C-alpha cells in the first residue's frame, strides 16, 4: 500500500513536472509578450473590428479574420469575400503561410481571351463574366481560424455583420473609386444598383451581404461554397456566359505552403512563396542592395544616384519574374536558384553604377504601363507576440464589377493576372510567358507580398501593401528605409517611392502626389537617359514595428488607413 501510494505520488509529481516544464518551454519559446496588440488597417472599420476582437481576448488570427470580413463590407473596392489573397503568420514563434489565391474555373482555357486572329479581346479578362477566378477568401479565413483561432468563429464575424446591417459612413475616396468603375461594369452586373448608395458622408447599409455573412458565421466555409450562396453565384454566371460552376466552388481549397524565408542582415525575412512573385522579388532586391552596399554608401536616400541603383536592380528582378514565375502546382519555379547568393552576386555585379545598362540585354519585361491599384493589406500583432500579415484582392477596384444578386458578393477579375498571350502586358503592364499561361484550376501569378521580419523568432516588422507590380518594390523601399537608412517607421512609410519594372525602357515611375521632386533631380536622371511616368498612387503600406516590446503601427498617408493599439 505504502509503495503504491509512493508510486502514485511520484507519478503525479512527474506529470506535474512535465506540465510545468512544458509551460516553461512554451513560455520560453513565446517570450515576446508585447505591451499591446496592434493593427494597421486600410480603413477605420477594419481597425475597429480587430481592436474589438483583441480586447475580447482574441489573438492575431481572430483579429485578422475579423478585419478581413469587416473590410469586405466597408472597403468593398478591395476588401472581399469574392476574391483571394495570401497570409503570412508567425504563431508561437513559428512561421506559416496560407495561399487562398483564386483559381481558374475548370472551364478556363489557354486562349479564352483571344479572338479568331489570336489577338487579345479588350476587357474580357477584366470586366466580363469571364473575368473572375474561383474566390478563395472565405476558405482561407476558415482554414486559418480552424488552425489558430482562439475565439469562436461566429464571434469573430460579428463586427462585419454589424457593419453590413447597421451601415458605415462612406469616405470620399471610396465614393470616387465607385464613380471611376461605374462605366466599366459588364451588362447585368447589378453593380450600379447595388452600390448607388456609395455617396460621400452617407450611411451605406448592405442587408443582403449581412445575410450571407450570417450564413457563413453559422455554417463556416460551406455557407459560401455550398448550398444557396453557391447556387446564386453559379446561376448568375451561367445566365451571363460566365464560367464558375457549383462544382468549382465546392472544389476550392486554400493551401498551406512553406513560407519563403531568407536571412538578411542577421534577420529573417518571412514572405510569400509562389504563386506570388513578390517574395522572390523582395529577397532578390534586398540581397542585391546588400551586395551593392559600397555603391549605396555615402549617397543620399532618394538622390538621383540612389534611384538609378534601385532601378538597375529592379530591372533584373522583373526580367526573372516574366520568365520563371507561375503556379508551383503546375510548373516548376526555380525559387532556390533565383534567390541563390552566387546568382544574385553575378546579377548585381552587372549593375553599372553610373549609366543605364542596356535594357535589351537584360530580358523582356513589359510593353505598357496602364496602372491600377486595387488590393488591400492589413497587419496585426497580439500581446502574445503573434503576427499576421495579410494581403487580399479583387484585382481591379471592385474586381470585375459584378455583384451577385441577393448576396452583395463582388467577384474579382483575377484572371487578368494570367498571361492572356505570351509577351502581351496585363493591366499592370507586366508580361509573362508559358509559366503563367491559363489552365483549368491554376492560380494566376501574383505580386502580393505579405511579409514578417523576425530576429530570434521575435517579430520586428509586419508589412504589406497593394500596388500590383509595385508591391514588392514598395515594401523593399520601406524595409531598407527602416533598417539601412535608419528612418522611423512613419518616415520610412511616408517617404516618396520610385519604381522601375524593366520596360517601358528606362522609365522610372514617380508619384503624382509628391511634387517634391526637384527640377534638378529630374534633370540629372534625364541626362542619364531616364524618362518619367507619373503614377497616381504607389501603394498603401500598413506596417507594425516592434521596438522594446512596444508595437508602433503606421498606416500610409496615401490611403484612408487607421492604426490602433489595444492593451
Ligand atoms: O495579385 C496581384 O499581384 C494583383 N492582382 C494585385 C492587385 C493589386 O495589388 C492592385 N493594387 N492595388
XYZ file of C-alpha atoms and ligand atoms in Angstrom:
579
model
C 0.000 0.000 0.000
C 2.788 2.335 1.020
C 4.642 1.563 -2.175
C 1.521 2.054 -4.232
C 0.930 5.484 -2.664
C 4.582 6.433 -3.200
C 4.361 5.372 -6.827
C 1.171 7.405 -7.315
C 2.767 10.464 -5.686
C 5.867 10.002 -7.823
C 3.796 9.657 -10.990
C 1.739 12.735 -10.117
C 4.805 14.818 -9.409
C 6.367 13.606 -12.641
C 3.236 14.599 -14.554
C 3.147 17.973 -12.774
C 6.808 18.489 -13.539
C 6.191 17.602 -17.140
C 3.289 20.046 -17.412
C 5.278 22.738 -15.658
C 8.384 22.237 -17.738
C 6.307 22.256 -20.919
C 4.785 25.534 -19.841
C 8.217 26.909 -19.200
C 9.312 25.743 -22.635
C 6.185 27.270 -24.120
C 6.861 30.490 -22.286
C 10.467 30.499 -23.367
C 9.514 29.884 -26.975
C 6.932 32.568 -26.834
C 8.513 35.072 -24.513
C 7.807 38.088 -26.678
C 4.720 39.162 -24.822
C 4.144 42.674 -26.047
C 2.924 45.708 -24.169
C -0.060 45.877 -26.513
C -1.688 44.355 -29.556
C -1.818 46.483 -32.694
C -3.494 46.749 -36.067
C -2.626 48.760 -39.147
C -5.672 48.635 -41.407
C -6.590 50.306 -44.703
C -9.707 51.821 -43.111
C -11.147 52.785 -39.746
C -13.741 49.991 -39.578
C -11.171 47.285 -40.280
C -9.062 48.627 -37.423
C -12.092 48.809 -35.128
C -13.027 45.172 -35.819
C -9.532 43.976 -34.906
C -9.427 46.151 -31.822
C -12.750 44.789 -30.545
C -11.638 41.197 -31.069
C -8.220 41.705 -29.459
C -9.919 43.349 -26.471
C -12.166 40.314 -26.054
C -9.134 38.044 -25.756
C -8.774 37.109 -29.412
C -5.344 36.529 -30.881
C -3.812 37.984 -34.045
C -5.584 35.392 -36.224
C -9.010 36.135 -34.713
C -8.358 39.833 -35.250
C -7.131 39.297 -38.809
C -10.191 37.247 -39.748
C -12.457 39.896 -38.188
C -10.687 42.617 -40.196
C -10.806 40.631 -43.422
C -14.589 40.205 -43.166
C -15.087 43.796 -41.983
C -13.194 45.172 -44.984
C -15.371 43.042 -47.281
C -18.170 45.315 -46.039
C -16.541 48.729 -45.560
C -13.696 48.612 -48.111
C -15.682 46.930 -50.890
C -13.360 48.086 -53.656
C -10.703 45.614 -52.475
C -11.672 44.001 -49.166
C -13.635 40.943 -50.156
C -15.193 37.555 -49.866
C -15.324 37.270 -53.663
C -11.547 37.475 -54.198
C -8.435 35.886 -52.784
C -5.061 36.531 -51.243
C -2.158 35.420 -49.110
C -1.476 35.468 -45.388
C 1.914 35.168 -43.697
C 1.815 34.317 -39.992
C 4.105 33.965 -37.023
C 2.372 31.894 -34.341
C 4.199 30.948 -31.158
C 7.430 31.919 -32.866
C 6.823 29.674 -35.895
C 6.266 30.880 -39.473
C 3.292 29.804 -41.637
C 1.803 30.835 -44.957
C -1.632 30.252 -46.401
C -2.412 30.664 -50.089
C -6.064 31.442 -50.734
C -5.482 32.803 -54.217
C -8.324 32.399 -56.724
C -8.083 29.539 -59.239
C -9.122 29.454 -62.890
C -12.526 27.753 -63.291
C -12.472 24.202 -64.691
C -13.844 25.545 -67.990
C -10.998 28.060 -68.414
C -8.560 27.537 -71.269
C -5.335 28.966 -72.540
C -6.732 31.113 -75.366
C -10.017 32.090 -73.755
C -9.326 35.830 -74.091
C -8.161 35.692 -77.731
C -10.239 36.319 -80.864
C -10.053 34.217 -84.005
C -6.939 36.136 -85.083
C -5.331 35.247 -81.773
C -5.484 38.859 -80.613
C -6.419 39.690 -77.019
C -10.052 40.859 -76.777
C -10.197 44.116 -74.825
C -11.594 43.936 -71.318
C -12.636 40.270 -71.439
C -10.248 39.342 -68.621
C -11.158 42.494 -66.691
C -14.829 43.458 -66.946
C -16.834 40.475 -68.137
C -18.421 37.346 -66.667
C -15.291 35.507 -67.817
C -13.002 37.671 -65.649
C -13.460 36.145 -62.166
C -11.432 33.293 -60.770
C -12.992 30.980 -58.166
C -12.827 33.003 -54.922
C -10.569 31.844 -52.094
C -11.011 34.334 -49.249
C -13.667 32.532 -47.203
C -11.780 29.216 -47.433
C -8.559 30.976 -46.423
C -10.106 32.679 -43.406
C -11.864 29.477 -42.369
C -8.680 27.354 -42.574
C -6.572 29.835 -40.689
C -9.187 30.231 -37.982
C -9.694 26.456 -37.669
C -5.983 26.052 -37.105
C -5.150 29.010 -34.888
C -8.309 30.850 -33.792
C -8.994 31.329 -30.100
C -12.447 32.905 -30.103
C -15.487 31.251 -31.718
C -15.839 31.820 -35.498
C -19.289 33.386 -35.068
C -17.946 35.965 -32.650
C -15.118 36.874 -34.992
C -17.553 37.562 -37.845
C -19.802 39.705 -35.659
C -18.209 43.115 -36.359
C -18.564 42.596 -40.133
C -22.194 41.520 -39.784
C -22.899 44.638 -37.740
C -21.230 46.958 -40.264
C -23.318 45.343 -43.018
C -26.594 45.549 -41.080
C -26.171 48.916 -39.385
C -24.209 50.546 -42.199
C -20.992 52.537 -42.308
C -20.147 56.093 -43.349
C -18.753 56.390 -46.859
C -15.461 58.253 -47.253
C -14.814 60.345 -50.340
C -12.053 58.070 -51.582
C -14.474 55.133 -51.748
C -17.239 57.170 -53.432
C -14.712 58.364 -56.003
C -13.448 54.861 -56.732
C -17.034 53.709 -57.267
C -17.561 56.508 -59.793
C -14.390 55.530 -61.643
C -15.549 51.940 -62.131
C -19.218 52.668 -62.829
C -18.955 52.911 -66.610
C -16.890 49.744 -66.910
C -19.234 47.206 -65.297
C -20.444 44.484 -67.687
C -24.109 44.147 -68.634
C -26.332 42.556 -65.988
C -23.674 43.091 -63.376
C -26.029 44.517 -60.718
C -23.120 46.756 -59.766
C -24.669 50.192 -60.182
C -27.886 49.226 -58.457
C -26.146 47.654 -55.508
C -23.616 50.442 -54.905
C -25.617 53.540 -55.873
C -25.717 54.487 -52.183
C -21.934 54.933 -52.049
C -22.028 58.698 -51.604
C -19.574 60.658 -49.500
C -20.710 61.104 -45.918
C -23.806 58.885 -46.318
C -24.587 55.801 -44.261
C -24.413 52.702 -46.502
C -26.198 49.518 -45.396
C -25.929 46.068 -47.001
C -28.651 43.721 -45.673
C -28.033 41.136 -48.430
C -24.357 40.898 -47.563
C -25.286 40.727 -43.856
C -27.401 37.649 -44.640
C -24.571 35.908 -46.462
C -22.119 36.744 -43.686
C -24.590 35.376 -41.144
C -24.819 32.170 -43.174
C -21.015 31.926 -43.242
C -20.938 32.620 -39.486
C -23.333 29.706 -38.910
C -22.074 27.201 -41.468
C -18.373 28.056 -41.813
C -16.927 28.000 -45.320
C -19.813 25.830 -46.572
C -22.025 28.901 -46.174
C -20.155 30.335 -49.156
C -19.006 27.354 -51.236
C -22.117 25.171 -50.988
C -25.898 25.484 -50.840
C -27.792 28.690 -51.503
C -24.792 31.028 -51.950
C -23.020 28.723 -54.400
C -26.260 28.299 -56.357
C -26.755 32.061 -56.637
C -23.185 32.579 -57.860
C -23.295 29.711 -60.357
C -26.689 30.603 -61.803
C -25.826 34.282 -62.377
C -22.622 33.092 -64.030
C -24.427 30.609 -66.286
C -27.046 33.183 -67.314
C -24.359 35.577 -68.481
C -21.733 33.412 -70.160
C -19.571 33.099 -67.040
C -17.531 30.003 -66.235
C -17.702 29.442 -62.477
C -19.910 26.452 -61.574
C -21.175 24.980 -58.312
C -18.555 22.242 -58.711
C -15.758 24.853 -58.992
C -16.924 26.388 -55.741
C -17.294 23.057 -53.930
C -13.791 22.028 -55.068
C -11.973 25.180 -53.966
C -9.185 24.613 -51.442
C -6.919 27.060 -49.669
C -3.362 25.719 -49.399
C -0.850 25.847 -46.577
C 2.538 26.377 -48.139
C 6.025 26.723 -46.733
C 6.708 30.444 -46.431
C 9.749 31.744 -48.241
C 12.401 32.558 -45.633
C 15.728 34.273 -46.197
C 18.386 35.604 -43.883
C 19.096 39.271 -44.340
C 21.371 41.323 -42.124
C 21.000 38.932 -39.209
C 17.219 38.936 -39.500
C 14.737 36.562 -41.139
C 12.529 37.764 -43.958
C 9.401 35.588 -43.895
C 7.433 36.179 -47.037
C 5.236 34.884 -49.856
C 6.338 31.891 -51.982
C 4.916 31.224 -55.492
C 2.247 31.641 -56.813
C 3.399 35.050 -55.644
C 6.383 36.533 -57.402
C 6.611 39.108 -54.632
C 8.584 37.172 -52.036
C 11.231 36.086 -54.530
C 11.368 39.646 -55.887
C 11.696 41.160 -52.413
C 14.520 38.821 -51.422
C 16.335 39.429 -54.712
C 16.070 43.197 -54.200
C 17.232 43.141 -50.583
C 20.129 40.819 -51.371
C 21.335 42.775 -54.403
C 21.136 46.025 -52.461
C 23.341 44.452 -49.784
C 25.799 43.231 -52.381
C 25.998 46.772 -53.741
C 26.390 48.300 -50.262
C 29.571 50.111 -51.262
C 27.780 51.865 -54.089
C 24.993 52.949 -51.740
C 27.438 54.225 -49.135
C 27.509 57.984 -48.639
C 24.800 58.722 -51.168
C 21.667 60.496 -50.108
C 18.478 58.410 -49.878
C 16.335 59.011 -52.975
C 19.008 61.108 -54.684
C 19.385 60.516 -58.449
C 22.196 58.002 -57.944
C 20.168 56.116 -55.306
C 17.178 55.894 -57.653
C 19.410 54.787 -60.515
C 20.821 51.931 -58.417
C 17.338 50.844 -57.354
C 16.196 50.942 -60.973
C 19.131 48.805 -62.062
C 18.387 46.036 -59.582
C 14.623 46.230 -60.091
C 15.040 45.736 -63.841
C 16.810 42.464 -63.257
C 14.144 41.209 -60.865
C 11.372 41.923 -63.375
C 13.243 40.094 -66.110
C 13.247 36.967 -63.922
C 9.625 37.444 -62.954
C 8.440 37.448 -66.549
C 10.322 34.290 -67.406
C 10.250 31.914 -64.495
C 7.269 32.539 -62.285
C 3.830 30.900 -62.128
C 1.720 28.489 -60.052
C 4.113 25.960 -58.445
C 1.411 23.267 -58.600
C 1.570 23.483 -62.410
C 5.114 24.474 -63.285
C 8.435 24.147 -61.579
C 9.551 27.538 -60.298
C 13.336 27.692 -59.691
C 12.976 29.572 -56.395
C 16.214 28.311 -54.842
C 18.228 29.320 -57.876
C 16.542 32.718 -58.100
C 17.458 33.664 -54.540
C 20.833 31.959 -54.549
C 23.558 34.306 -53.355
C 26.039 33.424 -56.109
C 23.413 34.058 -58.774
C 22.440 37.405 -57.257
C 26.104 38.351 -56.922
C 26.514 37.795 -60.630
C 23.353 39.797 -61.399
C 24.258 42.660 -59.036
C 27.750 42.858 -60.476
C 26.244 43.591 -63.887
C 24.824 46.837 -62.484
C 26.529 49.866 -63.923
C 26.646 52.422 -61.082
C 26.946 55.415 -63.362
C 24.984 54.566 -66.501
C 21.836 52.728 -67.532
C 22.640 49.185 -68.561
C 21.139 48.180 -71.867
C 17.565 47.019 -71.323
C 17.586 44.740 -74.368
C 20.433 42.794 -72.858
C 18.547 42.136 -69.649
C 15.276 40.434 -70.699
C 11.744 41.124 -71.835
C 9.590 42.816 -69.210
C 6.549 44.775 -70.187
C 5.225 46.847 -73.016
C 2.693 49.120 -71.428
C 2.134 50.873 -68.144
C -1.598 51.097 -67.700
C -1.813 51.450 -63.973
C -4.349 50.192 -61.500
C -4.024 49.794 -57.793
C -6.687 47.780 -56.169
C -5.729 45.381 -53.484
C -5.574 45.890 -49.774
C -3.366 44.886 -46.894
C -3.518 44.817 -43.109
C -1.032 43.862 -40.403
C -1.840 42.671 -36.862
C 0.098 41.670 -33.772
C -1.309 40.436 -30.484
C 0.038 40.785 -26.969
C 1.436 37.245 -27.140
C 3.793 38.285 -29.927
C 1.921 36.507 -32.739
C 1.751 38.335 -36.039
C -0.383 38.249 -39.175
C 0.421 39.954 -42.459
C -2.461 39.689 -44.914
C -2.826 40.959 -48.477
C -6.015 40.136 -50.387
C -7.616 41.452 -53.506
C -10.350 41.616 -56.099
C -7.557 42.677 -58.511
C -9.170 45.838 -60.005
C -11.088 48.210 -57.717
C -14.401 46.372 -57.254
C -12.889 43.482 -59.287
C -14.971 42.626 -62.347
C -17.702 44.993 -61.067
C -20.070 42.021 -60.916
C -22.299 41.770 -57.847
C -24.150 38.506 -57.296
C -27.813 39.374 -56.819
C -29.177 38.752 -53.370
C -25.735 38.405 -51.797
C -23.716 41.614 -52.074
C -20.761 39.470 -53.136
C -18.468 41.280 -55.604
C -16.469 38.995 -57.836
C -12.796 39.522 -58.607
C -11.163 39.910 -62.026
C -8.063 37.964 -61.045
C -7.971 36.055 -64.358
C -6.231 39.163 -65.781
C -3.156 38.227 -63.730
C -2.617 35.294 -66.074
C -0.703 35.938 -69.223
C -3.552 36.030 -71.794
C -0.948 35.750 -74.532
C 2.812 35.417 -74.088
C 4.512 38.809 -74.266
C 1.285 40.841 -74.044
C 1.084 43.015 -70.939
C -1.696 42.727 -68.349
C -3.242 45.729 -66.602
C -0.093 46.287 -64.544
C 1.983 46.422 -67.690
C 3.799 43.205 -66.838
C 4.201 40.366 -69.273
C 4.567 36.659 -68.723
C 5.103 33.576 -70.778
C 4.088 29.926 -70.644
C 4.795 29.648 -66.941
C 1.785 31.863 -66.304
C -0.496 30.694 -69.151
C -4.154 29.960 -68.303
C -5.057 26.402 -67.321
C -8.083 24.992 -65.523
C -7.728 25.140 -61.713
C -4.403 27.003 -61.935
C -3.594 30.042 -59.788
C -2.566 33.214 -61.638
C 0.844 34.669 -60.789
C 0.649 37.379 -58.143
C 2.871 40.120 -56.767
C 1.257 40.219 -53.314
C 3.953 40.078 -50.640
C 2.668 39.901 -47.065
C 5.885 39.865 -45.052
C 7.074 39.477 -41.459
C 10.632 40.219 -40.359
C 11.912 38.460 -37.251
C 15.052 38.099 -35.221
C 15.430 35.076 -32.936
C 11.796 34.205 -33.721
C 10.581 37.546 -32.379
C 8.681 39.926 -34.606
C 10.474 43.101 -35.690
C 8.262 44.267 -38.558
C 4.954 43.230 -40.134
C 4.405 44.808 -43.521
C 2.492 44.716 -46.804
C 0.764 46.861 -49.398
C -1.381 46.833 -52.529
C 0.095 48.123 -55.774
C 0.207 45.341 -58.373
C 3.705 45.052 -59.763
C 4.800 47.843 -57.408
C 4.015 45.824 -54.284
C 7.403 44.310 -53.640
C 9.428 47.305 -54.804
C 7.430 49.446 -52.331
C 7.935 47.011 -49.443
C 11.623 46.807 -50.350
C 11.979 50.589 -50.093
C 10.230 50.797 -46.722
C 12.272 47.913 -45.276
C 15.538 49.473 -46.417
C 14.426 52.894 -45.195
C 13.952 51.394 -41.719
C 16.938 49.075 -41.483
C 19.529 50.612 -43.835
C 18.579 54.270 -43.727
C 17.635 54.388 -40.029
C 14.302 56.137 -40.548
C 11.437 55.892 -38.090
C 8.613 53.703 -39.371
C 6.422 56.663 -40.296
C 9.266 58.450 -42.088
C 10.016 55.227 -43.931
C 6.396 54.706 -44.993
C 5.679 58.326 -45.907
C 8.908 58.816 -47.910
C 8.485 59.068 -51.685
C 8.699 55.801 -53.584
C 10.102 55.053 -57.018
C 9.660 52.066 -59.256
C 11.239 50.523 -62.331
C 9.945 47.361 -63.960
C 12.383 46.882 -66.835
C 10.050 48.106 -69.541
C 8.904 50.577 -70.787
C 12.528 51.115 -71.409
C 14.371 53.343 -68.945
C 11.160 54.531 -67.349
C 11.011 55.473 -63.685
C 7.601 55.614 -62.046
C 7.277 58.580 -59.692
C 4.282 59.521 -57.602
C 1.902 62.249 -58.631
C 1.116 63.154 -55.043
C 4.683 64.026 -54.235
C 5.554 67.024 -56.343
C 8.517 67.418 -54.069
C 10.845 66.136 -56.740
C 13.164 68.990 -57.673
C 13.820 70.032 -61.252
C 17.430 69.258 -60.744
C 16.715 65.716 -59.538
C 14.731 65.061 -62.693
C 17.284 66.709 -64.912
C 20.131 64.588 -63.549
C 18.234 61.378 -64.234
C 17.037 62.609 -67.636
C 20.628 63.376 -68.536
C 21.440 59.736 -67.784
C 18.707 58.670 -70.221
C 15.749 58.036 -67.917
C 12.207 59.238 -68.574
C 9.435 59.581 -66.021
C 5.932 58.204 -65.668
C 3.767 59.917 -63.088
C 1.552 57.457 -61.251
C -1.407 58.396 -59.076
C -0.737 56.113 -56.208
C 2.083 53.851 -55.256
C 0.606 51.631 -52.619
C -0.946 51.832 -49.197
C 1.541 50.352 -46.728
C 0.153 49.031 -43.431
C 3.031 48.210 -41.107
C 3.798 47.466 -37.461
C 7.261 47.693 -35.975
C 8.102 46.254 -32.563
C 10.681 48.174 -30.559
C 11.391 47.091 -26.973
C 8.185 45.030 -26.921
C 6.121 48.068 -27.858
C 4.285 47.966 -31.194
C 4.223 51.050 -33.373
C 1.590 50.757 -36.103
C 1.636 53.029 -39.142
C -0.906 53.451 -41.946
C 0.273 55.033 -45.175
C -0.625 58.668 -45.864
C -1.526 57.510 -49.368
C -4.755 55.782 -48.283
C -7.551 56.082 -45.731
C -5.978 53.667 -43.261
C -6.071 53.707 -39.477
C -3.834 52.163 -36.882
C -4.821 51.274 -33.330
C -3.245 49.740 -30.250
C -5.029 47.574 -27.684
C -3.991 46.670 -24.197
O -2.053 39.535 -57.259
C -1.603 40.544 -57.764
O -0.427 40.777 -57.879
C -2.568 41.611 -58.225
N -3.843 41.044 -58.527
C -2.648 42.602 -57.137
C -3.515 43.731 -57.482
C -3.127 44.924 -56.760
O -2.238 44.965 -55.955
C -3.852 46.093 -57.097
N -3.364 47.114 -56.272
N -3.573 47.885 -55.592
